[in-house]
XYZ file of N, CA, C and O in Angstrom:
684
model
N 46.651 -4.894 43.619
C 47.277 -3.959 42.707
C 48.488 -4.626 42.086
O 49.296 -5.221 42.757
N 48.595 -4.518 40.776
C 49.686 -5.133 40.034
C 50.811 -4.140 39.894
O 50.577 -2.976 39.589
N 52.033 -4.574 40.118
C 53.193 -3.711 39.930
C 54.218 -4.466 39.118
O 54.414 -5.651 39.296
N 54.871 -3.755 38.243
C 55.922 -4.344 37.431
C 57.238 -3.733 37.863
O 57.296 -2.579 38.233
N 58.269 -4.466 37.801
C 59.575 -3.923 38.162
C 60.523 -5.046 38.501
O 60.194 -6.221 38.388
N 61.770 -4.709 39.002
C 62.747 -5.738 39.328
C 62.230 -6.639 40.428
O 61.651 -6.182 41.407
N 62.376 -7.920 40.240
C 61.974 -8.883 41.253
C 60.497 -9.227 41.191
O 60.027 -10.029 41.962
N 59.720 -8.578 40.353
C 58.293 -8.851 40.222
C 58.040 -9.560 38.889
O 58.739 -9.334 37.907
N 56.996 -10.333 38.842
C 56.634 -10.992 37.585
C 56.045 -9.958 36.650
O 55.323 -9.067 37.068
N 56.367 -10.062 35.384
C 55.855 -9.120 34.395
C 54.846 -9.812 33.505
O 55.027 -10.965 33.137
N 53.796 -9.127 33.178
C 52.755 -9.696 32.330
C 53.123 -9.611 30.854
O 52.437 -10.168 30.028
N 54.185 -8.881 30.514
C 54.550 -8.710 29.114
C 53.823 -7.546 28.460
O 54.009 -7.278 27.294
N 52.953 -6.843 29.210
C 52.231 -5.714 28.639
C 52.970 -4.402 28.875
O 52.539 -3.372 28.423
N 54.072 -4.443 29.607
C 54.931 -3.266 29.778
C 54.281 -2.103 30.474
O 54.257 -1.013 29.951
N 53.752 -2.258 31.642
C 53.266 -1.103 32.384
C 51.825 -1.199 32.790
O 51.282 -0.251 33.320
N 51.175 -2.266 32.529
C 49.800 -2.418 33.020
C 48.759 -2.051 31.983
O 49.046 -1.775 30.836
N 47.514 -2.016 32.417
C 46.381 -1.823 31.524
C 46.254 -0.405 30.994
O 45.571 -0.178 30.019
N 46.905 0.557 31.637
C 46.828 1.937 31.170
C 47.380 2.092 29.760
O 47.052 3.046 29.063
N 48.222 1.157 29.323
C 48.793 1.251 27.974
C 47.730 1.108 26.891
O 47.980 1.392 25.733
N 46.526 0.663 27.223
C 45.481 0.460 26.225
C 44.511 1.638 26.143
O 43.514 1.565 25.462
N 44.814 2.736 26.799
C 43.900 3.873 26.805
C 43.757 4.493 25.415
O 42.776 5.158 25.135
N 44.723 4.260 24.534
C 44.656 4.830 23.181
C 43.987 3.884 22.194
O 43.799 4.213 21.040
N 43.582 2.706 22.637
C 43.021 1.684 21.754
C 41.666 2.130 21.217
O 40.840 2.658 21.935
N 41.429 1.913 19.948
C 40.148 2.223 19.319
C 39.623 0.971 18.652
O 40.372 0.234 18.027
N 38.326 0.742 18.754
C 37.739 -0.446 18.145
C 37.627 -0.299 16.631
O 37.418 -1.261 15.938
N 37.729 0.901 16.139
C 37.638 1.120 14.696
C 38.930 0.723 14.025
O 40.008 1.135 14.435
N 38.809 -0.021 12.983
C 39.975 -0.370 12.191
C 40.212 0.755 11.202
O 39.261 1.402 10.764
N 41.468 1.003 10.815
C 41.732 2.068 9.844
C 40.930 1.835 8.568
O 40.843 0.725 8.063
N 40.297 2.901 8.058
C 39.524 2.804 6.843
C 38.112 2.273 7.046
O 37.333 2.214 6.126
N 37.779 1.877 8.272
C 36.449 1.331 8.560
C 35.554 2.479 9.012
O 35.879 3.202 9.938
N 34.421 2.644 8.366
C 33.523 3.737 8.699
C 32.166 3.178 9.113
O 31.711 2.168 8.590
N 31.537 3.856 10.029
C 30.191 3.479 10.449
C 29.131 4.215 9.633
O 27.947 3.969 9.786
N 29.571 5.122 8.763
C 28.637 5.880 7.941
C 28.128 5.029 6.787
O 28.796 4.111 6.331
N 26.928 5.353 6.333
C 26.330 4.702 5.171
C 25.967 5.774 4.159
O 25.714 6.913 4.529
N 25.886 5.376 2.889
C 25.463 6.285 1.831
C 24.347 5.649 1.036
O 24.297 4.432 0.883
N 23.442 6.488 0.541
C 22.367 6.030 -0.328
C 22.050 7.160 -1.299
O 22.345 8.327 -1.027
N 21.460 6.815 -2.429
C 21.057 7.810 -3.415
C 19.557 8.013 -3.309
O 18.798 7.055 -3.187
N 19.140 9.267 -3.337
C 17.727 9.616 -3.257
C 17.371 10.432 -4.490
O 17.932 11.500 -4.719
N 16.469 9.909 -5.297
C 16.035 10.583 -6.523
C 14.840 11.471 -6.211
O 13.868 11.030 -5.583
N 14.913 12.739 -6.641
C 13.841 13.709 -6.389
C 13.344 14.297 -7.698
O 14.124 14.491 -8.633
N 12.057 14.620 -7.736
C 11.520 15.359 -8.877
C 11.974 16.813 -8.753
O 12.407 17.266 -7.683
N 11.838 17.544 -9.838
C 12.206 18.962 -9.861
C 11.430 19.729 -8.787
O 11.998 20.505 -8.034
N 10.129 19.479 -8.700
C 9.281 20.177 -7.739
C 9.662 19.840 -6.300
O 9.725 20.726 -5.438
N 9.908 18.550 -6.011
C 10.307 18.152 -4.659
C 11.600 18.844 -4.249
O 11.717 19.340 -3.126
N 12.569 18.878 -5.159
C 13.857 19.493 -4.843
C 13.729 21.003 -4.683
O 14.341 21.595 -3.797
N 12.937 21.647 -5.524
C 12.792 23.103 -5.470
C 12.093 23.547 -4.185
O 12.544 24.476 -3.517
N 10.996 22.882 -3.840
C 10.196 23.298 -2.684
C 10.629 22.655 -1.370
O 10.241 23.122 -0.303
N 11.413 21.571 -1.447
C 11.732 20.796 -0.253
C 10.649 19.754 -0.049
O 9.510 19.919 -0.519
N 11.007 18.662 0.619
C 10.049 17.571 0.747
C 10.378 16.737 1.984
O 11.518 16.700 2.425
N 9.362 16.114 2.527
C 9.521 15.151 3.616
C 9.419 13.771 2.982
O 8.429 13.471 2.312
N 10.428 12.916 3.145
C 10.440 11.576 2.556
C 10.488 10.536 3.662
O 11.151 10.738 4.677
N 9.815 9.421 3.435
C 9.882 8.283 4.358
C 10.781 7.243 3.704
O 10.573 6.878 2.550
N 11.784 6.782 4.450
C 12.759 5.830 3.932
C 12.819 4.598 4.820
O 12.697 4.704 6.041
N 13.040 3.447 4.208
C 13.266 2.207 4.960
C 14.764 2.034 5.151
O 15.501 1.913 4.169
N 15.206 2.032 6.390
C 16.606 1.811 6.738
C 16.644 0.519 7.541
O 16.348 0.512 8.725
N 16.992 -0.569 6.856
C 16.936 -1.877 7.513
C 15.502 -2.180 7.875
O 14.617 -2.183 7.030
N 15.237 -2.393 9.152
C 13.871 -2.685 9.608
C 13.169 -1.429 10.120
O 12.024 -1.493 10.573
N 13.830 -0.304 10.041
C 13.295 0.952 10.581
C 12.809 1.852 9.443
O 13.419 1.949 8.397
N 11.675 2.518 9.659
C 11.167 3.519 8.724
C 11.429 4.882 9.351
O 11.028 5.144 10.481
N 12.153 5.730 8.610
C 12.476 7.063 9.136
C 11.897 8.127 8.218
O 11.646 7.884 7.043
N 11.694 9.297 8.770
C 11.220 10.440 8.011
C 12.380 11.419 7.881
O 13.023 11.767 8.877
N 12.653 11.844 6.654
C 13.778 12.737 6.379
C 13.259 13.983 5.681
O 12.485 13.890 4.733
N 13.682 15.137 6.164
C 13.304 16.403 5.530
C 14.420 16.839 4.591
O 15.560 17.021 5.004
N 14.075 16.989 3.312
C 15.024 17.489 2.319
C 14.753 18.983 2.175
O 13.636 19.385 1.840
N 15.754 19.824 2.418
C 15.521 21.278 2.382
C 15.288 21.775 0.948
O 15.748 21.155 -0.012
N 14.592 22.900 0.790
C 14.388 23.482 -0.540
C 15.733 23.814 -1.195
O 16.661 24.256 -0.530
N 15.808 23.575 -2.501
C 17.008 23.938 -3.252
C 18.017 22.822 -3.410
O 19.117 23.055 -3.921
N 17.684 21.605 -3.013
C 18.616 20.487 -3.205
C 18.829 20.277 -4.702
O 17.905 20.444 -5.496
N 20.051 19.951 -5.096
C 20.387 19.697 -6.500
C 21.142 18.390 -6.592
O 21.628 17.878 -5.586
N 21.272 17.883 -7.808
C 22.115 16.700 -8.008
C 23.497 17.010 -7.468
O 24.046 18.083 -7.712
N 24.046 16.094 -6.721
C 25.355 16.297 -6.100
C 25.260 16.792 -4.664
O 26.243 16.749 -3.936
N 24.081 17.276 -4.244
C 23.903 17.693 -2.848
C 23.918 16.453 -1.959
O 23.561 15.368 -2.388
N 24.340 16.641 -0.710
C 24.308 15.552 0.271
C 23.537 16.011 1.487
O 23.725 17.118 1.963
N 22.676 15.139 1.964
C 21.910 15.416 3.177
C 22.347 14.409 4.231
O 22.348 13.202 3.987
N 22.734 14.915 5.395
C 23.196 14.054 6.488
C 22.043 13.746 7.428
O 21.336 14.651 7.875
N 21.851 12.455 7.712
C 20.854 12.025 8.683
C 21.637 11.432 9.851
O 22.182 10.338 9.765
N 21.715 12.191 10.922
C 22.558 11.844 12.056
C 22.075 10.570 12.756
O 20.892 10.381 12.981
N 23.033 9.693 13.061
C 22.751 8.515 13.857
C 21.992 7.403 13.150
O 21.441 6.525 13.806
N 21.960 7.409 11.837
C 21.234 6.360 11.104
C 22.173 5.520 10.238
O 21.748 4.859 9.305
N 23.455 5.513 10.593
C 24.431 4.690 9.884
C 24.551 3.321 10.520
O 23.654 2.852 11.223
N 25.692 2.677 10.313
C 25.939 1.343 10.877
C 26.239 1.467 12.369
O 26.721 2.490 12.834
N 25.971 0.380 13.099
C 26.276 0.322 14.530
C 27.479 -0.575 14.735
O 27.691 -1.520 13.985
N 28.265 -0.259 15.754
C 29.350 -1.170 16.116
C 29.011 -1.823 17.453
O 27.958 -1.567 18.029
N 29.880 -2.663 17.946
C 29.637 -3.382 19.195
C 29.821 -2.539 20.442
O 29.655 -3.033 21.551
N 30.166 -1.269 20.284
C 30.431 -0.403 21.434
C 29.370 0.681 21.609
O 29.590 1.660 22.294
N 28.225 0.521 20.923
C 27.128 1.474 21.085
C 27.244 2.709 20.225
O 26.415 3.610 20.317
N 28.263 2.775 19.386
C 28.401 3.938 18.500
C 27.657 3.664 17.206
O 27.548 2.527 16.769
N 27.159 4.747 16.607
C 26.441 4.618 15.347
C 26.857 5.751 14.429
O 26.962 6.896 14.845
N 27.095 5.392 13.171
C 27.488 6.387 12.176
C 26.279 7.150 11.654
O 25.165 7.036 12.170
N 26.506 7.911 10.611
C 25.463 8.720 10.004
C 25.108 8.163 8.630
O 25.900 7.458 8.005
N 23.932 8.521 8.154
C 23.493 8.179 6.811
C 23.644 9.427 5.962
O 23.194 10.505 6.354
N 24.286 9.298 4.803
C 24.427 10.408 3.869
C 23.601 10.102 2.630
O 23.807 9.077 1.976
N 22.652 10.976 2.329
C 21.812 10.809 1.153
C 22.366 11.674 0.030
O 22.448 12.895 0.152
N 22.778 11.030 -1.050
C 23.265 11.735 -2.239
C 22.058 12.031 -3.116
O 21.368 11.116 -3.555
N 21.802 13.306 -3.342
C 20.616 13.727 -4.082
C 20.862 13.602 -5.585
O 21.904 14.015 -6.099
N 19.875 13.022 -6.251
C 19.890 12.912 -7.709
C 18.597 13.554 -8.195
O 17.508 13.136 -7.815
N 18.718 14.569 -9.018
C 17.552 15.293 -9.512
C 17.121 14.701 -10.848
O 17.939 14.577 -11.772
N 15.865 14.313 -10.952
C 15.345 13.772 -12.201
C 15.334 14.879 -13.256
O 15.043 16.035 -12.939
N 15.667 14.552 -14.498
C 15.678 15.580 -15.553
C 14.296 16.217 -15.715
O 13.271 15.565 -15.524
N 14.291 17.480 -16.059
C 13.053 18.216 -16.287
C 12.915 18.467 -17.783
O 13.906 18.686 -18.468
N 11.697 18.457 -18.287
C 11.486 18.609 -19.732
C 11.721 20.037 -20.224
O 11.956 20.257 -21.400
N 11.685 21.025 -19.328
C 11.795 22.419 -19.746
C 13.027 23.122 -19.173
O 13.660 23.904 -19.855
N 13.362 22.854 -17.920
C 14.461 23.540 -17.250
C 15.715 22.676 -17.213
O 15.645 21.461 -17.095
N 16.872 23.333 -17.258
C 18.164 22.685 -17.015
C 18.991 23.652 -16.177
O 18.567 24.774 -15.899
N 20.175 23.222 -15.776
C 21.035 24.058 -14.937
C 22.260 24.526 -15.705
O 22.809 23.793 -16.526
N 22.670 25.756 -15.408
C 23.954 26.294 -15.841
C 24.584 26.832 -14.558
O 24.321 27.966 -14.163
N 25.363 25.986 -13.893
C 25.876 26.338 -12.566
C 24.708 26.418 -11.602
O 23.913 25.491 -11.490
N 24.539 27.544 -10.934
C 23.416 27.743 -10.005
C 22.156 28.224 -10.729
O 21.059 28.150 -10.189
N 22.327 28.761 -11.922
C 21.197 29.348 -12.644
C 20.366 28.299 -13.374
O 20.882 27.280 -13.811
N 19.072 28.614 -13.532
C 18.182 27.794 -14.342
C 18.200 28.316 -15.765
O 18.307 29.521 -15.984
N 18.077 27.415 -16.719
C 18.053 27.789 -18.127
C 16.819 27.168 -18.760
O 16.470 26.021 -18.462
N 16.149 27.942 -19.625
C 15.042 27.410 -20.406
C 15.107 28.014 -21.803
O 15.767 29.029 -22.029
N 14.431 27.374 -22.731
C 14.403 27.855 -24.108
C 12.957 28.118 -24.484
O 12.090 27.264 -24.287
N 12.688 29.330 -25.010
C 11.336 29.724 -25.379
C 11.328 30.097 -26.856
O 12.065 30.995 -27.270
N 10.507 29.413 -27.650
C 10.447 29.773 -29.074
C 9.653 31.062 -29.285
O 8.662 31.316 -28.594
N 10.119 31.886 -30.213
C 9.380 33.086 -30.609
C 9.324 33.103 -32.136
O 10.152 32.481 -32.811
N 8.364 33.849 -32.657
C 8.201 33.939 -34.104
C 9.223 34.918 -34.680
O 9.762 35.770 -33.958
N 9.491 34.845 -35.987
C 10.401 35.823 -36.614
C 9.921 37.262 -36.428
O 10.726 38.162 -36.191
N 8.597 37.484 -36.482
C 8.071 38.841 -36.265
C 8.382 39.336 -34.860
O 8.739 40.504 -34.669
N 8.219 38.476 -33.849
C 8.506 38.861 -32.458
C 9.990 39.171 -32.278
O 10.354 40.088 -31.540
N 10.846 38.418 -32.984
C 12.294 38.662 -32.880
C 12.668 40.006 -33.507
O 13.490 40.739 -32.955
N 12.067 40.353 -34.612
C 12.399 41.603 -35.307
C 11.774 42.810 -34.619
O 12.446 43.823 -34.374
N 10.516 42.706 -34.264
C 9.779 43.853 -33.718
C 9.815 43.946 -32.188
O 9.487 44.986 -31.624
N 10.164 42.845 -31.527
C 10.070 42.802 -30.069
C 8.678 42.359 -29.669
O 7.743 42.425 -30.475
N 8.523 41.881 -28.466
C 7.214 41.395 -28.017
C 7.219 41.202 -26.513
O 8.273 41.237 -25.866
N 6.043 40.997 -25.989
C 5.892 40.583 -24.595
C 5.449 39.125 -24.657
O 4.473 38.796 -25.319
N 6.212 38.252 -23.961
C 5.893 36.826 -23.971
C 5.797 36.312 -22.541
O 6.398 36.876 -21.618
N 5.045 35.251 -22.360
C 4.955 34.598 -21.051
C 6.033 33.534 -20.972
O 6.199 32.737 -21.899
N 6.786 33.545 -19.869
C 7.869 32.585 -19.654
C 7.611 31.837 -18.351
O 7.432 32.461 -17.311
N 7.590 30.493 -18.406
C 7.421 29.721 -17.173
C 8.642 29.872 -16.253
O 9.777 29.920 -16.720
N 8.380 29.983 -14.959
C 9.425 29.961 -13.925
C 8.982 28.911 -12.910
O 7.834 28.459 -12.951
N 9.834 28.527 -11.985
C 9.406 27.564 -10.962
C 8.211 28.039 -10.133
O 7.479 27.235 -9.580
N 7.993 29.357 -10.077
C 6.882 29.917 -9.299
C 5.636 30.187 -10.135
O 4.624 30.608 -9.602
N 5.693 30.015 -11.435
C 4.588 30.353 -12.331
C 5.098 31.249 -13.448
O 6.260 31.661 -13.461
N 4.228 31.580 -14.368
C 4.629 32.381 -15.529
C 4.840 33.846 -15.180
O 4.150 34.397 -14.313
N 5.783 34.464 -15.888
C 6.002 35.909 -15.805
C 6.020 36.444 -17.233
O 6.358 35.725 -18.174
N 5.664 37.702 -17.390
C 5.685 38.344 -18.702
C 7.041 39.003 -18.880
O 7.506 39.750 -18.016
N 7.672 38.693 -20.015
C 9.010 39.197 -20.306
C 8.957 40.023 -21.590
O 8.318 39.616 -22.570
N 9.635 41.170 -21.592
C 9.744 41.993 -22.792
C 10.934 41.525 -23.604
O 12.073 41.558 -23.122
N 10.673 41.095 -24.822
C 11.735 40.688 -25.743
C 12.099 41.933 -26.551
O 11.232 42.525 -27.207
N 13.359 42.363 -26.493
C 13.730 43.583 -27.214
C 13.720 43.367 -28.737
O 13.982 42.263 -29.207
N 13.431 44.416 -29.504
C 13.457 44.295 -30.963
C 14.864 43.919 -31.446
O 15.866 44.355 -30.875
N 14.918 43.084 -32.463
C 16.204 42.717 -33.068
C 16.950 41.615 -32.325
O 18.144 41.409 -32.576
N 16.300 40.915 -31.422
C 16.982 39.833 -30.693
C 17.338 38.714 -31.674
O 16.621 38.461 -32.636
N 18.489 38.097 -31.444
C 18.954 37.017 -32.321
C 18.680 35.662 -31.680
O 18.635 35.535 -30.459
N 18.571 34.645 -32.499
C 18.377 33.276 -32.020
C 19.546 32.890 -31.129
O 20.707 33.141 -31.457
N 19.253 32.310 -29.994
C 20.288 31.872 -29.064
C 20.685 32.911 -28.037
O 21.411 32.614 -27.091
N 20.247 34.147 -28.205
C 20.554 35.200 -27.241
C 19.820 34.905 -25.933
O 18.749 34.310 -25.925
N 20.417 35.315 -24.813
C 19.850 35.029 -23.486
C 19.301 36.295 -22.841
O 19.918 37.357 -22.914
N 18.166 36.121 -22.180
C 17.610 37.168 -21.327
C 17.709 36.660 -19.891
O 17.490 35.483 -19.626
N 18.048 37.552 -18.966
C 18.231 37.165 -17.558
C 17.043 37.636 -16.724
O 16.694 38.809 -16.745
N 16.446 36.690 -15.993
C 15.388 37.023 -15.038
C 15.997 36.921 -13.644
O 16.166 35.828 -13.097
N 16.369 38.058 -13.090
C 17.055 38.065 -11.794
C 16.146 37.546 -10.678
O 14.992 37.937 -10.568
N 16.714 36.624 -9.863
C 16.002 36.110 -8.700
C 14.838 35.184 -9.018
O 14.040 34.890 -8.142
N 14.738 34.696 -10.247
C 13.638 33.793 -10.621
C 14.113 32.355 -10.808
O 13.349 31.490 -11.205
N 15.388 32.067 -10.506
C 15.955 30.743 -10.720
C 15.803 29.825 -9.527
O 14.814 29.864 -8.796
N 16.825 29.032 -9.289
C 16.819 27.974 -8.277
C 17.006 28.541 -6.876
O 17.673 29.561 -6.692
N 16.437 27.879 -5.892
C 16.628 28.280 -4.490
C 18.077 28.007 -4.076
O 18.634 26.964 -4.406
N 18.651 28.922 -3.347
C 20.022 28.789 -2.854
C 19.968 28.520 -1.356
O 19.754 29.439 -0.562
N 20.130 27.246 -0.942
C 19.951 26.885 0.458
C 20.856 27.647 1.426
O 20.440 27.976 2.528
N 22.073 27.943 1.016
C 23.022 28.583 1.947
C 22.660 30.043 2.232
O 22.859 30.524 3.331
N 22.129 30.753 1.225
C 21.825 32.159 1.416
C 20.333 32.433 1.600
O 19.946 33.507 2.038
N 19.494 31.456 1.221
C 18.059 31.656 1.296
C 17.521 32.450 0.113
O 16.329 32.664 -0.011
N 18.400 32.883 -0.782
C 17.976 33.659 -1.954
C 17.684 32.759 -3.137
O 17.468 31.557 -3.004
N 17.689 33.365 -4.302
C 17.414 32.647 -5.541
C 18.462 33.024 -6.572
O 18.954 34.147 -6.617
N 18.782 32.061 -7.425
C 19.670 32.339 -8.547
C 18.841 33.000 -9.649
O 17.667 33.302 -9.459
N 19.445 33.199 -10.799
C 18.756 33.802 -11.927
C 18.227 32.721 -12.868
O 18.707 31.584 -12.851
N 17.258 33.093 -13.664
C 16.779 32.208 -14.721
C 17.203 32.819 -16.037
O 16.978 34.008 -16.284
N 17.847 32.029 -16.872
C 18.278 32.481 -18.189
C 17.310 31.937 -19.223
O 17.032 30.746 -19.272
N 16.789 32.843 -20.058
C 15.808 32.486 -21.085
C 16.482 32.622 -22.432
O 16.945 33.692 -22.801
N 16.531 31.514 -23.167
C 17.180 31.505 -24.474
C 16.115 31.641 -25.543
O 15.093 30.983 -25.486
C-alpha cells in the first residue's frame, strides 16, 4: 500500500491513483456518433420502409417509420464509431425526401394543384383529387377563383408523433 505524507517518498501525483477517477478517454469535442444522409422516395417516407445499409464492413437493416420528412433524423443505436474502451456511438440518419412531381409541403400539410376548366370554376363541379392513399372526390364550390385552396382534413402527411394525419391543401 502506497502512502504519501511527511517522511515518505511522493510520486508527484498528489494523493495516489484515486485522483484519476474523473478521467475520461473522450477528448472535448470528440464524438463517437456518426451521421449519414438517407434519400427516400415519397412513397417510402409516407408508408415507412426497411432499408439495408452498409456500415463499414457490416450490413444492417434499419426501419424508417411512416411519416419521415426531409430534416427528420433517425437514430440507430450502437452503430457509430468505436473507441478503445469498448464504447460505441450511435448512427444518425438525416432523411432527405426526393421531390415529388405532384405533392409539396407547406409545413406539415401536403399541397397539390389541380387544374379545372372555366365552366367548373363558375358553376362548381365534382373532381377527383389524388391523395397519398388514392383519389377522393371533392366538391368544388361555384365561383371559386384561381389559386384558392380547398382543405381535405386528415388526408395529408402522416404525423409520426401523434399517429394522425395532417391536411391536404388543394389549389
